[in-house]
Short mmCIF file of C-alpha atoms in Angstrom, two decimals:
data_model
loop_
_atom_site.label_atom_id
_atom_site.label_comp_id
_atom_site.label_asym_id
_atom_site.label_seq_id
_atom_site.Cartn_x
_atom_site.Cartn_y
_atom_site.Cartn_z
CA MET A 24 0.28 -0.06 0.27
CA THR A 25 0.84 3.48 -0.62
CA GLU A 26 2.94 6.08 1.90
CA PRO A 27 0.22 6.78 5.44
CA PHE A 28 -2.91 8.54 5.17
CA GLN A 29 -3.18 8.12 1.08
CA LEU A 30 -3.96 4.85 0.01
CA LEU A 31 -7.79 4.30 -0.46
CA CYS A 32 -9.50 1.20 0.06
CA ILE A 33 -12.78 -1.01 -0.23
CA LEU A 34 -13.71 -2.73 2.85
CA THR A 35 -15.87 -6.11 2.62
CA LEU A 36 -17.31 -7.95 5.01
CA ALA A 37 -19.71 -11.22 5.66
CA THR A 38 -22.44 -9.54 7.98
CA PRO A 39 -21.95 -11.44 11.40
CA ALA A 40 -25.24 -14.00 11.80
CA PHE A 41 -25.50 -12.11 15.41
CA LEU A 42 -26.35 -9.15 13.94
CA VAL A 43 -30.30 -8.61 13.73
CA ALA A 44 -32.53 -6.16 11.67
CA GLN A 45 -32.15 -2.19 12.45
CA THR A 46 -33.22 0.87 11.11
CA PRO A 47 -30.03 2.11 8.90
CA ASP A 48 -28.93 5.96 8.46
CA GLN A 49 -28.39 6.10 5.01
CA THR A 50 -25.91 8.93 4.16
CA THR A 51 -24.37 10.29 0.85
CA PHE A 52 -21.11 12.41 1.37
CA ILE A 53 -20.06 14.39 -1.43
CA ILE A 54 -16.22 15.70 -1.79
CA ARG A 55 -14.76 18.15 -2.84
CA ARG A 56 -11.36 19.57 -3.33
CA GLY A 57 -11.52 24.23 -4.18
CA SER A 58 -14.71 23.96 -6.53
CA ASP A 59 -13.98 20.56 -7.87
CA THR A 60 -16.00 17.51 -6.96
CA VAL A 61 -13.42 14.47 -6.03
CA ALA A 62 -15.48 11.51 -4.54
CA THR A 63 -18.70 10.72 -3.37
CA GLU A 64 -18.98 8.03 -0.47
CA GLN A 65 -22.34 6.31 0.35
CA VAL A 66 -22.89 4.81 3.98
CA VAL A 67 -25.14 2.67 5.63
CA HIS A 68 -24.55 3.04 9.51
CA THR A 69 -26.22 1.28 12.44
CA THR A 70 -25.60 0.70 15.98
CA THR A 71 -24.02 -2.48 15.18
CA GLU A 72 -22.10 -1.73 11.47
CA ILE A 73 -21.05 0.53 8.97
CA GLN A 74 -21.22 0.33 5.59
CA GLY A 75 -19.73 2.20 2.99
CA THR A 76 -18.11 2.76 -0.84
CA LEU A 77 -16.02 5.43 -1.78
CA LEU A 78 -15.74 6.29 -5.59
CA LEU A 79 -13.14 8.61 -6.97
CA HIS A 80 -13.49 10.41 -9.94
CA SER A 81 -10.50 8.65 -10.92
CA GLY A 82 -12.42 5.35 -11.46
CA ARG A 83 -10.95 4.15 -7.86
CA GLN A 84 -13.63 2.45 -5.38
CA THR A 85 -13.56 1.48 -1.86
CA SER A 86 -16.07 -0.30 -0.09
CA TYR A 87 -15.92 -1.12 3.54
CA HIS A 88 -17.96 -2.72 5.91
CA ALA A 89 -17.16 -2.74 9.76
CA VAL A 90 -18.89 -4.06 12.56
CA LEU A 91 -18.91 -2.34 15.64
CA ALA A 92 -18.28 -2.59 19.44
CA PRO A 93 -20.96 -1.09 22.17
CA ASP A 94 -18.17 1.09 23.18
CA ALA A 95 -17.86 2.60 19.16
CA THR A 96 -14.63 0.52 18.82
CA VAL A 97 -14.23 -1.15 15.45
CA PRO A 98 -12.77 -5.28 16.26
CA LEU A 99 -13.51 -6.36 12.75
CA ILE A 100 -13.06 -4.58 9.53
CA GLU A 101 -12.63 -5.86 5.53
CA VAL A 102 -11.14 -3.84 2.93
CA THR A 103 -11.42 -4.61 -0.86
CA VAL A 104 -9.65 -2.18 -3.62
CA ARG A 105 -11.21 -2.09 -7.08
CA GLN A 106 -10.09 -0.63 -9.84
CA THR A 107 -13.38 1.01 -12.42
CA SER A 108 -13.39 2.58 -15.84
CA ASP A 109 -16.45 4.24 -17.25
CA ASN A 110 -15.00 4.09 -20.92
CA GLY A 111 -15.42 0.19 -21.72
CA LYS A 112 -11.88 0.08 -22.10
CA VAL A 113 -10.76 -1.36 -18.99
CA LYS A 114 -12.17 -3.95 -17.12
CA GLU A 115 -13.25 -3.69 -13.38
CA LYS A 116 -10.86 -5.47 -11.44
CA VAL A 117 -9.86 -6.27 -7.61
CA ALA A 118 -6.28 -4.87 -6.81
CA GLN A 119 -6.57 -5.82 -2.87
CA ARG A 120 -8.79 -7.29 -0.23
CA THR A 121 -7.35 -7.22 3.45
CA ARG A 122 -9.08 -8.38 6.44
CA ILE A 123 -8.39 -6.16 9.50
CA ILE A 124 -9.00 -8.02 13.32
CA PHE A 125 -8.63 -5.41 16.59
CA LYS A 126 -7.75 -6.86 20.07
CA ASP A 127 -5.88 -5.30 22.97
CA ASP A 128 -2.98 -3.59 21.30
CA SER A 129 -2.31 -5.65 18.08
CA VAL A 130 -4.03 -5.72 14.92
CA SER A 131 -4.53 -9.36 12.60
CA VAL A 132 -3.95 -8.61 8.86
CA ASP A 133 -4.97 -10.53 6.27
CA ASP A 134 -3.46 -9.07 3.33
CA ILE A 135 -4.51 -10.48 -0.42
CA THR A 136 -3.04 -9.06 -3.13
CA GLY A 137 -1.89 -9.94 -6.68
CA ASN A 138 1.81 -11.33 -5.04
CA GLY A 139 -0.51 -13.74 -2.74
CA LEU A 140 -1.61 -14.04 0.65
CA ALA A 141 0.35 -12.47 3.45
CA THR A 142 -0.68 -12.68 7.20
CA LEU A 143 0.56 -10.35 9.57
CA VAL A 144 0.39 -9.14 13.60
CA MET A 145 1.44 -5.93 13.64
CA GLN A 146 1.36 -3.44 17.55
CA THR A 147 -1.43 -0.66 17.76
CA GLU A 148 -2.71 1.33 20.39
CA ARG A 149 -5.70 -0.09 22.76
CA GLY A 150 -9.79 1.20 21.08
CA ALA A 151 -7.59 1.98 17.95
CA LEU A 152 -9.90 2.82 15.15
CA PRO A 153 -9.43 2.45 11.27
CA TYR A 154 -8.60 5.29 9.54
CA LEU A 155 -9.16 5.38 5.28
CA ASN A 156 -8.02 8.63 3.16
CA LEU A 157 -11.25 10.74 2.42
CA SER A 158 -13.48 8.54 4.40
CA PHE A 159 -15.93 10.54 6.32
CA GLY A 160 -18.36 7.57 7.14
CA LEU A 161 -15.06 6.21 9.61
CA LEU A 162 -14.10 9.36 10.41
CA GLU A 163 -17.76 9.96 11.51
CA GLN A 164 -17.33 6.92 13.75
CA VAL A 165 -14.08 8.83 15.79
CA VAL A 166 -16.24 11.49 16.54
CA ARG A 167 -18.95 8.64 17.77
CA ARG A 168 -15.96 7.05 19.55
CA ALA A 169 -14.59 10.47 21.42
CA ASN A 170 -18.12 11.12 22.54
CA SER A 171 -18.34 7.77 24.04
CA LEU A 172 -15.37 8.05 26.14
CA GLY A 173 -17.50 10.79 27.94
CA LYS A 174 -14.63 13.97 27.85
CA GLY A 175 -15.16 17.29 26.37
CA ASN A 176 -11.20 16.43 24.65
CA ALA A 177 -10.61 13.36 24.17
CA GLU A 178 -7.31 11.67 22.16
CA VAL A 179 -8.16 8.52 20.05
CA ALA A 180 -5.86 6.17 17.89
CA PHE A 181 -6.04 5.87 14.07
CA PHE A 182 -4.97 2.83 12.72
CA ASN A 183 -4.34 3.93 9.19
CA LEU A 184 -4.99 1.01 6.74
CA GLY A 185 -3.80 3.30 3.94
CA SER A 186 -0.41 2.26 5.52
CA VAL A 187 -0.47 -1.25 5.94
CA ASP A 188 2.20 -3.33 3.49
CA ARG A 189 4.01 -6.56 4.30
CA HIS A 190 6.44 -4.68 6.01
CA GLY A 191 3.67 -3.47 8.88
CA GLY A 192 1.26 -0.53 9.85
CA GLN A 193 0.69 3.04 11.57
CA THR A 194 -0.74 4.33 14.05
CA ALA A 195 -1.50 7.93 14.86
CA LYS A 196 -2.93 9.78 17.82
CA ALA A 197 -6.06 12.00 17.06
CA THR A 198 -7.23 14.77 19.21
CA VAL A 199 -10.62 15.24 19.11
CA SER A 200 -11.76 18.50 20.88
CA ARG A 201 -15.40 20.22 20.94
CA VAL A 202 -14.90 23.84 19.27
CA GLY A 203 -19.26 24.70 20.14
CA ALA A 204 -22.19 23.34 20.50
CA ASP A 205 -22.01 21.95 16.75
CA SER A 206 -18.38 21.49 15.55
CA VAL A 207 -15.49 19.34 16.67
CA SER A 208 -12.06 19.71 15.70
CA VAL A 209 -10.28 16.32 15.10
CA ALA A 210 -6.25 17.06 14.52
CA ILE A 211 -3.71 13.91 13.58
CA GLY A 212 -0.73 15.68 13.37
CA ALA A 213 -0.79 18.85 11.59
CA VAL A 214 -3.93 17.74 9.13
CA GLU A 215 -6.71 19.21 11.35
CA PHE A 216 -10.01 18.56 10.42
CA ARG A 217 -13.01 20.94 11.40
CA LEU A 218 -16.16 19.15 11.24
CA GLN A 219 -20.41 19.70 11.87
CA VAL A 220 -21.71 17.55 13.79
CA ASP A 221 -25.46 16.92 15.07
CA SER A 222 -26.38 15.63 18.56
CA GLY A 223 -25.73 12.25 17.47
CA GLY A 224 -22.06 12.27 16.50
CA ARG A 225 -23.99 12.17 12.90
CA LEU A 226 -21.25 14.45 10.23
CA LEU A 227 -23.25 16.88 8.87
CA GLY A 228 -20.10 18.81 7.21
CA GLY A 229 -17.01 20.02 7.17
CA GLY A 230 -13.44 19.25 5.83
CA ILE A 231 -9.82 20.12 6.28
CA PRO A 232 -9.61 24.08 5.25
CA ALA A 233 -5.26 23.98 4.94
CA GLN A 234 -5.95 21.77 2.22
CA GLN A 235 -8.77 22.86 0.15
CA LEU A 236 -10.49 19.91 0.75
CA SER A 237 -14.60 19.89 1.93
CA PHE A 238 -17.08 17.64 2.54
CA VAL A 239 -21.27 17.86 2.61
CA ARG A 240 -23.90 15.37 3.85
CA ALA A 241 -26.28 15.48 0.50
CA ALA A 242 -29.55 16.46 1.04
CA GLY A 243 -32.19 14.25 2.86
CA SER A 244 -29.48 11.86 3.77
#
């Protein structure tokens, strides 16, 4: 995979049998850089799982399916990366599948690429959440996790799926700060997200002002 915080992945996960039917929260995020739309993300969220598909205008597609724990952590997530084409000249292909299990302060990763299957066990932080570049569906879970800790400001560890390769992965600390009644700041090193949220922790809009990156929750979602 590519350098930290730069890879986009698709996650596909077989739904566990114990998950019961719930009323899902269905969302579309529209992601822009300046005035240009660079990606869209379809997200379905329930109390026990998140499913999403992130489509870049370059044709790279990322789908994910994560299982949620009662404390708002993510014990299991699977990733599949697809390259699509809208001109009919290139066949859609699966470039990578990755299955990640979080337990205590370690991560077990099964990574399948054109080079075969690699199984890795890596160190991380207890309670770390998976990070995907441009996935605001997963970033929303960070806000929910911070809310569950019951603090005005909270520190949440990110396990960067974009840095997972046969040599290891990267964990970074994010500081989640309540800026106002309806806004939150998430700082990962020098990168700061400014987010508008509702009382339940749902993301309504925001972005990274320093990078001219913004997103909005589509009307009606």
